[in-house]
Short mmCIF file of C-alpha atoms and ligand atoms in Angstrom, two decimals:
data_model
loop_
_atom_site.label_atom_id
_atom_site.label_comp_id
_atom_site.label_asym_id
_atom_site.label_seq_id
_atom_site.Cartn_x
_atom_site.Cartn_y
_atom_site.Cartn_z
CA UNK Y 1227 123.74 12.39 3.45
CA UNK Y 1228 123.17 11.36 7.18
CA UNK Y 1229 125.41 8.35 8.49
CA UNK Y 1230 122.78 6.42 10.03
CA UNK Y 1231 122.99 5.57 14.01
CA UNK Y 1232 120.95 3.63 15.71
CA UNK Y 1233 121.14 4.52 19.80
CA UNK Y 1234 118.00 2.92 20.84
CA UNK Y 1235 117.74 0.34 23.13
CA UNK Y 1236 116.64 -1.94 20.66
CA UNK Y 1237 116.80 -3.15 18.23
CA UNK Y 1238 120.75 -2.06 18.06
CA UNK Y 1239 123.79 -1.87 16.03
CA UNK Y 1240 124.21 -5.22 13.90
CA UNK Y 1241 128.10 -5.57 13.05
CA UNK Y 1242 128.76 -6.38 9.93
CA UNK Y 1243 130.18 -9.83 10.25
CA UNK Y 1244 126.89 -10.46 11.18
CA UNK Y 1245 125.28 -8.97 8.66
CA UNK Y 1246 127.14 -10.69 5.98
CA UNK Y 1247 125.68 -13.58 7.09
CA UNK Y 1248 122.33 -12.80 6.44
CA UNK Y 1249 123.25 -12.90 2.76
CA UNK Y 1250 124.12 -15.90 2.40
CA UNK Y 1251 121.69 -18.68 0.68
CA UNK Y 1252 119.42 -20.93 2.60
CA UNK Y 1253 119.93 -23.89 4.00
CA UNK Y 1254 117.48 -26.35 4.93
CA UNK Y 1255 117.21 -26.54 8.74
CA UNK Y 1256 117.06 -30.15 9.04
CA UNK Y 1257 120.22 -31.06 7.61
CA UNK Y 1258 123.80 -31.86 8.51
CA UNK Y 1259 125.13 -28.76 8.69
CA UNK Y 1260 122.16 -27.29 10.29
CA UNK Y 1261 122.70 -29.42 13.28
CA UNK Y 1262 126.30 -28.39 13.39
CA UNK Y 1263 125.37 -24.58 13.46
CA UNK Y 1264 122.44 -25.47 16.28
CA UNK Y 1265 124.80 -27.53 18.38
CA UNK Y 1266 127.43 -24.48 18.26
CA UNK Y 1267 124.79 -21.49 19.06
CA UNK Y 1268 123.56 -23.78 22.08
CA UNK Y 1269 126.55 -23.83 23.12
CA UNK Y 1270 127.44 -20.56 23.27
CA UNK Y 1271 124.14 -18.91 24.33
CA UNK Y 1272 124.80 -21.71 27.59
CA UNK Y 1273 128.41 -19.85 27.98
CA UNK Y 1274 126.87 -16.17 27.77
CA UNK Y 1275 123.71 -17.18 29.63
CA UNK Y 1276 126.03 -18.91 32.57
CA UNK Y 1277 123.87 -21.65 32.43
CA UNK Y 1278 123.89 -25.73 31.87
CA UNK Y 1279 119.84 -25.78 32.21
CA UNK Y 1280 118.35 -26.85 28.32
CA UNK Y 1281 118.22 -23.43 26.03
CA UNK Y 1282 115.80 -23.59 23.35
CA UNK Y 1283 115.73 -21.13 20.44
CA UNK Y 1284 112.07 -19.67 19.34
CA UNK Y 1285 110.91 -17.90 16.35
CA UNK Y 1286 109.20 -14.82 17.64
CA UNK Y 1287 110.46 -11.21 19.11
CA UNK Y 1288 111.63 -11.91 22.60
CA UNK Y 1289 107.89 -11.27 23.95
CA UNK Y 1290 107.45 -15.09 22.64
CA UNK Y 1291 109.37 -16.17 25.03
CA UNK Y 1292 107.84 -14.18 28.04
CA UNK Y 1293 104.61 -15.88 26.80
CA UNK Y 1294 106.88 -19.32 26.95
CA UNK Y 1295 107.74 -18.98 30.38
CA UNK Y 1296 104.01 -17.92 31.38
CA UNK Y 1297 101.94 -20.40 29.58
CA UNK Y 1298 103.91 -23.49 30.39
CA UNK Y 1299 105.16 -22.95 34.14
CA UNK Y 1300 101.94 -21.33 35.60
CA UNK Y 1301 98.57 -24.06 35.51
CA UNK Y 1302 95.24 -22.65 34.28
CA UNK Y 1303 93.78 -20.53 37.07
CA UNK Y 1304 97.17 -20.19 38.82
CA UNK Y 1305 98.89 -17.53 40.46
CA UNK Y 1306 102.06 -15.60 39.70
CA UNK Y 1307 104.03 -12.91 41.26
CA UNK Y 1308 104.84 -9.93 39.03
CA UNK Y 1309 107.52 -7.36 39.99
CA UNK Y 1310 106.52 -4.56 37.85
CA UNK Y 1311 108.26 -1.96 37.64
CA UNK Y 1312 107.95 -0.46 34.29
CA UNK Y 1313 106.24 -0.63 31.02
CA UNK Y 1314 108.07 -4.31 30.15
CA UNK Y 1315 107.69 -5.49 33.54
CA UNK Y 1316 103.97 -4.55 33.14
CA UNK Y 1317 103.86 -7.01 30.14
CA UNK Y 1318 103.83 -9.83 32.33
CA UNK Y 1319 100.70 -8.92 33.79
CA UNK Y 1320 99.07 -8.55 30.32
CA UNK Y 1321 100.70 -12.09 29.51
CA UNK Y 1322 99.33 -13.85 32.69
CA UNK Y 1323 95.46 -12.19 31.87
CA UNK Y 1324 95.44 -13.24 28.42
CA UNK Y 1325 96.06 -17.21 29.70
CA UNK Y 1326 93.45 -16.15 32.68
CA UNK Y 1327 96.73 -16.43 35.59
CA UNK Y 1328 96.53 -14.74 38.55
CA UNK Y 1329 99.12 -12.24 38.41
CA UNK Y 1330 99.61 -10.52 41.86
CA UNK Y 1331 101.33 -7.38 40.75
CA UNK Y 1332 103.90 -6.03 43.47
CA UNK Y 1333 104.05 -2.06 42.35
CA UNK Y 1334 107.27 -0.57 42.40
CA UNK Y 1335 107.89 3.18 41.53
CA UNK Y 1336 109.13 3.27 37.83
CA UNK Y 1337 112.77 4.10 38.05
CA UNK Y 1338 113.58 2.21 41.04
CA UNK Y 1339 114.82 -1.16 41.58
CA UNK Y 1340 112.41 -3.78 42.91
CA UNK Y 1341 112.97 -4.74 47.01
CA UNK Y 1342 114.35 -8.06 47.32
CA UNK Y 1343 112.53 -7.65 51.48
CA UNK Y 1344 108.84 -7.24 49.77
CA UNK Y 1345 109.63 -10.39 46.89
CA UNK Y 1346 110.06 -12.30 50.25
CA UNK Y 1347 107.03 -11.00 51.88
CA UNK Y 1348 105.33 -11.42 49.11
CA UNK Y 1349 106.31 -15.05 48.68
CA UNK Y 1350 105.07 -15.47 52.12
CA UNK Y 1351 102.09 -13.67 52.01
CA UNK Y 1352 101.25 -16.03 48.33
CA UNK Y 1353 102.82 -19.48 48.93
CA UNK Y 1354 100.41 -20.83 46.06
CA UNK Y 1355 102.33 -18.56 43.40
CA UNK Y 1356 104.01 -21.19 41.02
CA UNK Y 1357 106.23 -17.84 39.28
CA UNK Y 1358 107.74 -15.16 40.50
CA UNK Y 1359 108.22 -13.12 37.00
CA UNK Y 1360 111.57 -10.06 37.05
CA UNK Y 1361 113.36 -8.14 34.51
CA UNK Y 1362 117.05 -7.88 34.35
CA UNK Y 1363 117.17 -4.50 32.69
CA UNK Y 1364 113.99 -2.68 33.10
CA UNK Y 1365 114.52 -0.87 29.47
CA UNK Y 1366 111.43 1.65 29.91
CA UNK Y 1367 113.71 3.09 32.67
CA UNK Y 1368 116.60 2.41 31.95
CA UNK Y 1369 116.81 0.55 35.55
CA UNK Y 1370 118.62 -2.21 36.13
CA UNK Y 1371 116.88 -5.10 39.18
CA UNK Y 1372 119.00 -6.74 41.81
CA UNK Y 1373 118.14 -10.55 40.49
CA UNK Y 1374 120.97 -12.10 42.37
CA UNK Y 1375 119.48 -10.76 45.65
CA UNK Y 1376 115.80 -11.81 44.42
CA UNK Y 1377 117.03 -15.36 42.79
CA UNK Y 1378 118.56 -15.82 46.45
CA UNK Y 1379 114.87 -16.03 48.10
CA UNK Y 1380 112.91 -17.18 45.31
CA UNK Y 1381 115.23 -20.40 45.71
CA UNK Y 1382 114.27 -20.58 49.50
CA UNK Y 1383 110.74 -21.07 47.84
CA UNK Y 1384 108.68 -23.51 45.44
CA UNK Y 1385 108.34 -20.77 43.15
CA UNK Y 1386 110.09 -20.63 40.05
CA UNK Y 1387 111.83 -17.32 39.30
CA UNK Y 1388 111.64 -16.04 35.40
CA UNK Y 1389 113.60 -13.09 34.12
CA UNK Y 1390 112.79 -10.78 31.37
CA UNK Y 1391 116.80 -10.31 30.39
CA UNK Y 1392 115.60 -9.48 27.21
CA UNK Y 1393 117.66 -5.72 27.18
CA UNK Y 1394 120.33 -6.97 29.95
CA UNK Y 1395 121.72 -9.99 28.38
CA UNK Y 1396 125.02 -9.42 27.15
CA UNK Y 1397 125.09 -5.48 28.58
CA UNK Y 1398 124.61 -6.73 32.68
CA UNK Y 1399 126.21 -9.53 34.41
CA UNK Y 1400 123.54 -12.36 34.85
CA UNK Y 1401 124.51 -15.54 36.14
CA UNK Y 1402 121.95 -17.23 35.63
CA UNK Y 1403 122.77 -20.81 37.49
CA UNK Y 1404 124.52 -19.09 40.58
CA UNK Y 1405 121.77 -16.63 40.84
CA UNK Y 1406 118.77 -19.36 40.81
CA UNK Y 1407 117.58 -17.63 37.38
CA UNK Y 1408 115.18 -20.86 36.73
CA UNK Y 1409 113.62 -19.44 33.70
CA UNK Y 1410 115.55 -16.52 31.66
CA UNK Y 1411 113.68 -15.12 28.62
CA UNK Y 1412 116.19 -13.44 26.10
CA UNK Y 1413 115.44 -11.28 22.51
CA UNK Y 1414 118.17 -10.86 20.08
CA UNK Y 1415 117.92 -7.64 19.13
CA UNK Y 1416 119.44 -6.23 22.33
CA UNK Y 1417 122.81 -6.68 22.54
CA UNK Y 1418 123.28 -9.81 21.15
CA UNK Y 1419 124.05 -7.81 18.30
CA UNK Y 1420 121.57 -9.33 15.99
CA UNK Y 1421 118.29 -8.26 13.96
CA UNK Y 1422 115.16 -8.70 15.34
CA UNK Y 1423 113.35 -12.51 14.87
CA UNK Y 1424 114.71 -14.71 17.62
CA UNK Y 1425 113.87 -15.52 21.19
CA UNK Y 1426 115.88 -17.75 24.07
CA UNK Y 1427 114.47 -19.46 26.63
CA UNK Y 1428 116.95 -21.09 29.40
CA UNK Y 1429 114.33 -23.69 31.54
CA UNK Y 1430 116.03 -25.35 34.84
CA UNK Y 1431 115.20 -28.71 36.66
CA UNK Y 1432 112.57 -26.93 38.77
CA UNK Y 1433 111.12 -25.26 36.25
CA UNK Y 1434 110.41 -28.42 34.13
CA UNK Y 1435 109.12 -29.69 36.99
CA UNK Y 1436 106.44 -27.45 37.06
CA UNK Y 1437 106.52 -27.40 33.09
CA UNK Y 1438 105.88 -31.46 33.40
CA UNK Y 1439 103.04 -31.30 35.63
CA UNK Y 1440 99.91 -29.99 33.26
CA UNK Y 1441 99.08 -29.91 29.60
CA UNK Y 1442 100.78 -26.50 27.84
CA UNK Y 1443 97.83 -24.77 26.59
CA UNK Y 1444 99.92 -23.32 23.76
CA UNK Y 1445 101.10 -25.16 20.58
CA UNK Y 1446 104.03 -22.79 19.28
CA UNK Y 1447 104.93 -22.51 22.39
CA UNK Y 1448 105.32 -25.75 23.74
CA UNK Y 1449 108.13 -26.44 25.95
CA UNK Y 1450 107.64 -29.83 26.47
CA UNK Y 1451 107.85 -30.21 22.72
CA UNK Y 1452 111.02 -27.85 22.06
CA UNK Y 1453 113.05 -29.62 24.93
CA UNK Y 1454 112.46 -32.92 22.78
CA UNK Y 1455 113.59 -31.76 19.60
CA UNK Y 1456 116.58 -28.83 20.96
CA UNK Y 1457 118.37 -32.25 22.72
CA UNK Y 1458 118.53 -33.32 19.09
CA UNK Y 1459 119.87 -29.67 18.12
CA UNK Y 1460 116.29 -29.28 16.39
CA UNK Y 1461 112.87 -27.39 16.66
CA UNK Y 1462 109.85 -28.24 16.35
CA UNK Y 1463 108.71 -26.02 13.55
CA UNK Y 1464 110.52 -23.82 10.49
CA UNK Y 1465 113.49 -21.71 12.50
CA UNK Y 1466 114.60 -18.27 11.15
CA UNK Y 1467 117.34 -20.40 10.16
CA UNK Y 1468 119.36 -17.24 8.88
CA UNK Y 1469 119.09 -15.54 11.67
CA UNK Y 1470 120.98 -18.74 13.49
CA UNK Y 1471 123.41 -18.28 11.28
CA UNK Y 1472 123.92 -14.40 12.32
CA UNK Y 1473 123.76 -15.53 16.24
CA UNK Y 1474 126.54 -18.06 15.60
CA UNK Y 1475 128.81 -15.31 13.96
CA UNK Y 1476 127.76 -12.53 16.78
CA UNK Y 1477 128.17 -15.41 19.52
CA UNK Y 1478 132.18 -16.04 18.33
CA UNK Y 1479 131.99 -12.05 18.38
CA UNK Y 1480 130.92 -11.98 22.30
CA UNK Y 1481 132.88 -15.43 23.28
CA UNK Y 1482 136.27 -14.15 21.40
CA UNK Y 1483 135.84 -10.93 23.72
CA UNK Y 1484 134.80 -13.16 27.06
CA UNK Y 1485 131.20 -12.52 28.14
CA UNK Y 1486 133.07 -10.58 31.52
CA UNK Y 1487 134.65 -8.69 29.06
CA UNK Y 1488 131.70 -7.45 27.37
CA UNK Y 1489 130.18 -6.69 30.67
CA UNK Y 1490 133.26 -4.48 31.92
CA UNK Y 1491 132.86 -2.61 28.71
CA UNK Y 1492 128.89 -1.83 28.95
CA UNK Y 1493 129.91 -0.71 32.79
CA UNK Y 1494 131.98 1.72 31.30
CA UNK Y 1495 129.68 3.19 28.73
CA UNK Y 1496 127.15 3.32 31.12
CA UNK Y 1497 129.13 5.39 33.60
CA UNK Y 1498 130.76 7.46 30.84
CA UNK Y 1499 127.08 8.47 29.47
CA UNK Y 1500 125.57 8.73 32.98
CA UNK Y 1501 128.43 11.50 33.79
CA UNK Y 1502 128.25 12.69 30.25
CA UNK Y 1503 124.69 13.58 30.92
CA UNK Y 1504 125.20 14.89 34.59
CA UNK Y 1505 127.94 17.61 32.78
CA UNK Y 1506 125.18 18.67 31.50
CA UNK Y 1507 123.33 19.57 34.13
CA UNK Y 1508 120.15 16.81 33.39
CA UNK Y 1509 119.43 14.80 35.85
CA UNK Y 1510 118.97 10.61 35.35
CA UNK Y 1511 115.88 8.88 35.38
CA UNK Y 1512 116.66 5.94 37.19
CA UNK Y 1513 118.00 5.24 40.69
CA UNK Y 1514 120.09 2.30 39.91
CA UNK Y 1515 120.53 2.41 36.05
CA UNK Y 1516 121.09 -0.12 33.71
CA UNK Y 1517 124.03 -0.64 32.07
CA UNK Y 1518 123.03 -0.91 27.97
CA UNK Y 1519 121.18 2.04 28.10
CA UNK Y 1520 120.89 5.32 29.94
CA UNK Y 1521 117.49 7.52 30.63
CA UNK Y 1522 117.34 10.65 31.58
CA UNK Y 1523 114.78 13.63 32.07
CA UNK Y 1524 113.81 16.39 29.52
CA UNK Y 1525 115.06 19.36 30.94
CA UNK Y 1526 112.33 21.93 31.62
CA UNK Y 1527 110.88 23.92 29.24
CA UNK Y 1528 112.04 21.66 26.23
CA UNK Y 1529 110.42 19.25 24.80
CA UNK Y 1530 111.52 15.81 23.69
CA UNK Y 1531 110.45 15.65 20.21
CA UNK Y 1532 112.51 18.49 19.73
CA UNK Y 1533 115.56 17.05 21.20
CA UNK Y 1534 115.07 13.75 18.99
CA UNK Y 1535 114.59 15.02 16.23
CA UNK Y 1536 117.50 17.57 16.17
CA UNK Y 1537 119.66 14.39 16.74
CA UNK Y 1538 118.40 12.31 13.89
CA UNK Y 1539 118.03 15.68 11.12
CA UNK Y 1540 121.41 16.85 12.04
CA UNK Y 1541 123.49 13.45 12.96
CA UNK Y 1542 121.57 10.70 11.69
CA UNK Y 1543 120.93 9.48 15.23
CA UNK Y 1544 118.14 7.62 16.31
CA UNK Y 1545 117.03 7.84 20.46
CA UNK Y 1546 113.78 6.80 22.16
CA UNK Y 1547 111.16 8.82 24.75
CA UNK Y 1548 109.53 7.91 26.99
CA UNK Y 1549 106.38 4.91 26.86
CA UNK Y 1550 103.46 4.67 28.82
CA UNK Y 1551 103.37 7.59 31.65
CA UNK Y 1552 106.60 8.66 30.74
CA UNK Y 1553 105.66 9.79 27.11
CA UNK Y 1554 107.33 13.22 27.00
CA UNK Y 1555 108.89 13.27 29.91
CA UNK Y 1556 112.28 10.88 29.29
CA UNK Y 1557 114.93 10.24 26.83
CA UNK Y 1558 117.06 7.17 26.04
CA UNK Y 1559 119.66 6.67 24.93
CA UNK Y 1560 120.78 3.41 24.23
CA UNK Y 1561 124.56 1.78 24.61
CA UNK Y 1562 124.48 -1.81 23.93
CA UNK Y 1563 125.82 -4.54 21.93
CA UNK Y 1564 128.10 -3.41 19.34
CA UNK Y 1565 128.62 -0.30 20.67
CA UNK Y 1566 132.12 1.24 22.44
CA UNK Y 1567 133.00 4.38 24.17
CA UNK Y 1568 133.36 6.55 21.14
CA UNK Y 1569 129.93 5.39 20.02
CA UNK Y 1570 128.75 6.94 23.57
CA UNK Y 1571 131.17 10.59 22.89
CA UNK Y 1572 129.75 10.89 19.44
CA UNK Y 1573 126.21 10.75 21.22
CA UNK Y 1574 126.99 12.80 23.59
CA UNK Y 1575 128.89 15.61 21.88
CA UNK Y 1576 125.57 15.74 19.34
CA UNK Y 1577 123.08 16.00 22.47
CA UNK Y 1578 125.66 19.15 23.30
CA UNK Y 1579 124.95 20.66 19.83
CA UNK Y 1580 121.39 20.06 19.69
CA UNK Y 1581 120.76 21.10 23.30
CA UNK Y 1582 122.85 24.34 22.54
CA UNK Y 1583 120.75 24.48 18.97
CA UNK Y 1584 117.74 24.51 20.91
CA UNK Y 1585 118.70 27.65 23.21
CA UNK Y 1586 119.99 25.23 26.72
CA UNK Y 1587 123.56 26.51 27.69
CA UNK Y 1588 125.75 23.93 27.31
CA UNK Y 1589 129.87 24.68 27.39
CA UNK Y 1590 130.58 22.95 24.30
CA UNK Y 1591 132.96 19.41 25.42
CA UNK Y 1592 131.21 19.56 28.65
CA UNK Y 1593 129.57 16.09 28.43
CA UNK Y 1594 132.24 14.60 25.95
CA UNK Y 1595 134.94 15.74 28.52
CA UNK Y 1596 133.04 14.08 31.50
CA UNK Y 1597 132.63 10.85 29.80
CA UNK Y 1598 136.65 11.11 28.91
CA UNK Y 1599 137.42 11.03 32.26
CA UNK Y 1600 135.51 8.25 32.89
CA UNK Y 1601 137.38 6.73 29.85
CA UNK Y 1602 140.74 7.72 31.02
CA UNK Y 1603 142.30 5.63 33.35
CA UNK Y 1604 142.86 1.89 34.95
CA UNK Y 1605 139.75 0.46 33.17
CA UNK Y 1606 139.94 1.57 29.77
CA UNK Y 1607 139.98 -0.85 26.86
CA UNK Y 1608 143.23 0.75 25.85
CA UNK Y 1609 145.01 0.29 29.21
CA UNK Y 1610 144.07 -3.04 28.93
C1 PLP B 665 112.54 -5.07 24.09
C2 PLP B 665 112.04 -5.63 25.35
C3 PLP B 665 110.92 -6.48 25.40
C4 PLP B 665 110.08 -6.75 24.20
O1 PLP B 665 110.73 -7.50 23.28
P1 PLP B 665 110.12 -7.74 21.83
O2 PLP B 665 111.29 -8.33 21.14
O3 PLP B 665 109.70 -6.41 21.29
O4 PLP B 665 108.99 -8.68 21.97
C5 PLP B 665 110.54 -7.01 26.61
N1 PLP B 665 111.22 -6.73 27.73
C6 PLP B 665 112.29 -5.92 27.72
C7 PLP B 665 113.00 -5.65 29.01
C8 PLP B 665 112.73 -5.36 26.53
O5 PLP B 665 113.79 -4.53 26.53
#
């Protein structure tokens, strides 16, 4: 027997509250108590967005709501400005092609955050671009993008500014009023703590604006059309109505612990893996990492297959390489959601056995002991 764990960066680790309520029977989703559960989960995705703009609820893996933000804010034959910095980031690009948008794509080194100085150039250089489209949490990374500083000048702008925070919502601080986050696309298989099946889609004043002014070329996902029906705590079409139920059960989970809270608590794992992993000798991926998952390089001469496999045959836990052009080259791990320090210790005490199983000295402790220390102290939920 293998206790299954799941440390990928998505989906994650569903607590079980949560799960319960996927058991329970169907209801139908335009009744009474329907619109009781759909007035509560707007609610509270508004308190862990930081938002009061309209949040609508999709069917679809949070990719539908990238398409959301894409089809209905940027005309036919209009031009966006894409800040890609990864394989996710990249997405936008393919999103804006498929609806024939022009997406100017402003190339950042994978690993690195995006330069809030070349968003404003850019936005100088293309005053036509209706979107500038970000990622909170670059998860093919593991990097984590300074929106604050980039909401700041997108504001300054007519430009809308839509974030992928698809991996950082609910791991990374986004506040997404105060930061002039006009659009933020969400997936709630991150750490929302939820299976996958559900997208959320926060729209501001001057994004419906721009939403108002042309004809959405998409039917499923038509803005204009879920605005109408989510100020009547509806949807246009057939929710994964069970799946509402599990976000209103994970949402108490998050609100009961304060969204601040929840942040604190990813910092730490975050830092306690990131020194874990340094222990070790490996070196990070990223230059500013994200904080519900951490990447880091396969140390020479062994390969990552190896690695991930030796955790999953010997502890039951599941990791994710590389994508793209880093295929073979990264691993990540992934903290987020329902996941606390020990979750992180037992990850990285079994990286120390299979690295050591696999001939790479490792001192066993090293990386448990590192992320202890980071666990020790002022900070930790215990002290608290
Ligand atoms: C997971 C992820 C996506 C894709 O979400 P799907 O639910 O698979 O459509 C997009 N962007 C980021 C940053 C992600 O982490």
């Amino acid at each position: 027997m293998r206790k299954p764990r799941l440390m990928t960066p998505g989906p994650a680790p569903v607590p079980e509250e949560v799960l319960l309520e996927l058991a329970r029977p169907v209801i139908h989703h335009r009744s009474a108590e329907a619109k009781v559960v759909m007035t509560e989960v707007t609610a509270g995705l508004k308190d862990v967005f930081r938002t009061k703009n309209d949040v609508m609820i999709l069917t679809a893996s949070g990719t539908g709501a990238m398409e959301a933000a894409v089809v209905n804010t940027v005309p036919p034959g209009g031009k966006a400005i894409v800040l890609n910095a990864g394989y996710f980031s990249n997405r936008w690009v393919s999103v804006c092609k498929a609806y024939g948008i022009n997406a100017v794509s402003l190339d950042t080194e994978w690993g690195h955050p995006v330069d809030p100085e070349q968003v404003a150039n850019a936005l100088k250089l293309h005053p036509d671009a209706a979107c500038v489209m970000g990622t909170l949490s670059e998860t093919s990374t593991g990097t984590g993008h300074p929106v604050e500083a980039i909401g700041k000048i997108v504001a300054g702008t007519d430009a809308v500014f839509a974030v992928d925070g698809i991996s950082g919502i609910g791991a990374m601080e986004c506040q997404t009023d105060a930061w002039g986050v006009d659009i933020l696309c969400v997936g709630s298989q991150k750490a929302l703590m939820l299976p996958p099946g559900l997208a959320f889609i926060s729209v501001s004043e001057k994004a419906w604006a721009k939403i108002d002014a042309f004809e959405s070329r998409s039917f499923y996902f038509n803005l204009k059309m879920a605005r109408k029906k989510a100020k009547e705590f509806d949807t246009p079409f057939t929710p994964a109505h069970t799946l509402i139920l599990a976000l209103r059960a994970s949402l108490r989970m998050i609100l009961a612990e304060g969204i601040e809270n929840v942040w604190e608590r990813h910092r730490r794992m975050s830092e306690g893996c990131q020194e874990g992993i340094k222990a070790l000798g490996l070196e990070l991926f990223s230059a500013r990492p994200a904080e519900g998952l951490t990447a880091f390089r396969v140390p020479a001469g062994l390969k990552d297959s190896d690695i991930r496999n030796g955790l999953v045959k010997k502890f039951g836990i599941t990791t994710v390489g590389g994508q793209d052009k880093l295929k073979g080259h990264i691993i990540r791990i992934g903290h987020m959601g329902y996941t606390d320090e020990l979750d992180v210790i037992s990850g990285l005490a079994a990286l120390e056995m299979v690295l050591s199983d696999l001939g790479f000295e490792v001192e066993p402790g090293q990386a448990v002991t590192a992320a202890q220390r980071v666990f020790i102290g002022p900070t930790s939920a215990v002290a608290r």
